[in-house]
Each structure stands twice: as C-alpha cells, then as structure tokens.
Tab-separated table of C-alpha atoms in Angstrom:
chain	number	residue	atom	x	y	z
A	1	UNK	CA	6.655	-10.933	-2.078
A	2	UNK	CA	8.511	-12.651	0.697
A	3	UNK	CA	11.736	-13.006	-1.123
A	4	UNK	CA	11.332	-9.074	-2.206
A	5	UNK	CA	10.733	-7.984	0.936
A	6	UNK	CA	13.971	-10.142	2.308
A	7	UNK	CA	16.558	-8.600	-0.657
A	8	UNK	CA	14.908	-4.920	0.294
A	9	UNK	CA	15.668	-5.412	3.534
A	10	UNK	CA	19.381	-6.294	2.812
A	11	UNK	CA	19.230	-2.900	0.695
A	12	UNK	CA	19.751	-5.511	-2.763
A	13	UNK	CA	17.573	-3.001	-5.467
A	14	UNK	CA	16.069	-6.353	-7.086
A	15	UNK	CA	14.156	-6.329	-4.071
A	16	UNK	CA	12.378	-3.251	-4.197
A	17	UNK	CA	11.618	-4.171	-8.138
A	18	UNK	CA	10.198	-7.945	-6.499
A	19	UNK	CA	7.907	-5.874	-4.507
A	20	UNK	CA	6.854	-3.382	-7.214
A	21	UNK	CA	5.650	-6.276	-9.115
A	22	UNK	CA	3.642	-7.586	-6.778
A	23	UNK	CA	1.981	-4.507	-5.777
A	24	UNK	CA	1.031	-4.067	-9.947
A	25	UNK	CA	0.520	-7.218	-10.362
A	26	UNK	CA	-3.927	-8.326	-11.699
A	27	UNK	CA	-3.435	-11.147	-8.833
A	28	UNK	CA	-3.630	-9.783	-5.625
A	29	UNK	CA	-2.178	-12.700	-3.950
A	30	UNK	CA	0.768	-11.271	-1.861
A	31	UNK	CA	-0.147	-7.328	-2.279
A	32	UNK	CA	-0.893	-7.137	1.498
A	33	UNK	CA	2.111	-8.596	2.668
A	34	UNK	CA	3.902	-6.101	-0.099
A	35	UNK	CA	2.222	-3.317	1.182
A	36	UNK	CA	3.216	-4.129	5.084
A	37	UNK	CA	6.716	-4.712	3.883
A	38	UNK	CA	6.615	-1.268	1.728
A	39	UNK	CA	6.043	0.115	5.051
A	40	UNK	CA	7.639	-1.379	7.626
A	41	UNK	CA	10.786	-0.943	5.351
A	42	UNK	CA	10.327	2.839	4.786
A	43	UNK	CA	10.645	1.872	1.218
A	44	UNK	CA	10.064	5.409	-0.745
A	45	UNK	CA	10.278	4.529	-3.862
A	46	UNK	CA	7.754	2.199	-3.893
A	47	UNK	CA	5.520	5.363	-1.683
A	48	UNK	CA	4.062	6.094	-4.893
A	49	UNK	CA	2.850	2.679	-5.396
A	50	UNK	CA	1.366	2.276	-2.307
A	51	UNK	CA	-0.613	5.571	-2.079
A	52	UNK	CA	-2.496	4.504	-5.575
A	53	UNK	CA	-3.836	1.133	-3.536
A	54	UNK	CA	-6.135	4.253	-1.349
A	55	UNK	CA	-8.406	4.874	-4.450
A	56	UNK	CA	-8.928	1.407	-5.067
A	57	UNK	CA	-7.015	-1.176	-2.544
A	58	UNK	CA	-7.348	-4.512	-4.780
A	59	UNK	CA	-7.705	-6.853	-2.306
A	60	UNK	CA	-5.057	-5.097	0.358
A	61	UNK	CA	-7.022	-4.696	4.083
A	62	UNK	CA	-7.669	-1.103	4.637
A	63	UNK	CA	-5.933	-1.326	8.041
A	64	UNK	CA	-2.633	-2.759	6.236
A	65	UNK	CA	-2.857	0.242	4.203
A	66	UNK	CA	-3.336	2.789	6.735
A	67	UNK	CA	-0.043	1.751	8.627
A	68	UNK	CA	1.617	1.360	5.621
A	69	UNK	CA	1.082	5.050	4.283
A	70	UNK	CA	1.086	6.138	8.067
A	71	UNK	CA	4.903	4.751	8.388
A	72	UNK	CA	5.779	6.404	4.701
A	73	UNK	CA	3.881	9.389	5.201
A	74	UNK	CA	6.409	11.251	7.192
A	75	UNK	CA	9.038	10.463	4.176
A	76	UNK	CA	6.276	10.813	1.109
A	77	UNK	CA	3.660	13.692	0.478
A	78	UNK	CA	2.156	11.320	-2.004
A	79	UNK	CA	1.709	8.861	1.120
A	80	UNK	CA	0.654	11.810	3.631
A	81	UNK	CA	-2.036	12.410	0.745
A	82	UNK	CA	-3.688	8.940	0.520
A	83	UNK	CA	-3.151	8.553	4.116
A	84	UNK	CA	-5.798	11.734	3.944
A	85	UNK	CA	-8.029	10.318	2.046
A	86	UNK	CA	-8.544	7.136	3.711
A	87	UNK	CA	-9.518	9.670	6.802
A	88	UNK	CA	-12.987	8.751	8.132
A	89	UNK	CA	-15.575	11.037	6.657
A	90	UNK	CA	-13.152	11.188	3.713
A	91	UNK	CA	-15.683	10.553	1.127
A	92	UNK	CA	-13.361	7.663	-0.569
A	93	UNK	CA	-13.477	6.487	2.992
A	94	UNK	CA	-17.275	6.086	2.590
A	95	UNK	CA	-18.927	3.278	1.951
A	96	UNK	CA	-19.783	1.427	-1.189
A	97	UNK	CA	-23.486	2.368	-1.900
A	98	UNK	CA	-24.254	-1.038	-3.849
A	99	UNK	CA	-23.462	-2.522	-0.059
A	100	UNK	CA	-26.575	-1.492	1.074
A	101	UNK	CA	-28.471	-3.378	-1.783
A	102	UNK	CA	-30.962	-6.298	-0.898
C-alpha cells in the first residue's frame, strides 16, 4: 500500500492500480492505510472503490472511512453517497444487533 500510495502521489498510474489491489484484496492488511491514501490523494478513480468499503468496511476504521469519502465526496457522487450512509441514524450506521448478544 505504501509503495502505491508513493507512485500515486508522483501521478505514476501503477500506483493507483497498487492501491486498487489492496483495497480488493481478502487480506485486509494495508486497506486502511489505502483508504487514507485514496483520500488524502483525491484519487477518483479509485472513489468507487472506496464508497463500497461503507456497506461492509473489512477491517478499515469507520473514522478512516468517513474522511476518506468526506475528502472524495466533493469530486465523487458515489463517495457523497456512502459518505450518506455512514450518517448517524443512517440505518447501515446502526449497530450490529448480534453485539448486544450475551
């Protein structure tokens, strides 16, 4: 992730396609720093990417996420919409009912 997120930021493509596979990849080792990078970059074409971790962030910290898709969002509807649904009182915002279990 660290080596994408160093090409994108020197505008190389490879690095944008680094960070893509990270934020697909089953291991979720790295997503969160992918996901800050995404954002902090302004990287749109990996918006799309990003905005899918709201339904089900695999192991990214909701509050990475929410600046993430808050710095794409003005650049991304896609972002603007996930950004809406992570709202609180958003019911995807709500919390997982098998928390409350004993």
């Amino acid at each position: 992730a660290a080596a994408g997120g160093a090409l994108a930021h020197l505008g190389d493509p490879r690095g944008a396609d680094a960070l893509r596979r990270v934020l697909r990849a089953w291991r979720s080792d790295g997503r969160g720093y992918a996901v800050a990078t995404v954002g902090a970059l302004r990287l749109t074409s990996l918006a799309d990417e990003v905005a899918r971790l709201a339904d089900r962030p695999r192991g990214v910290d909701p509050d990475t996420l929410r600046v993430a898709l808050s710095q794409l969002a003005p650049l991304s509807a896609a972002a603007r919409t996930a950004l809406e649904r992570l709202a609180p009182g958003s019911p995807s915002s709500a919390p997982d009912p098998r928390s409350t279990l004993p």
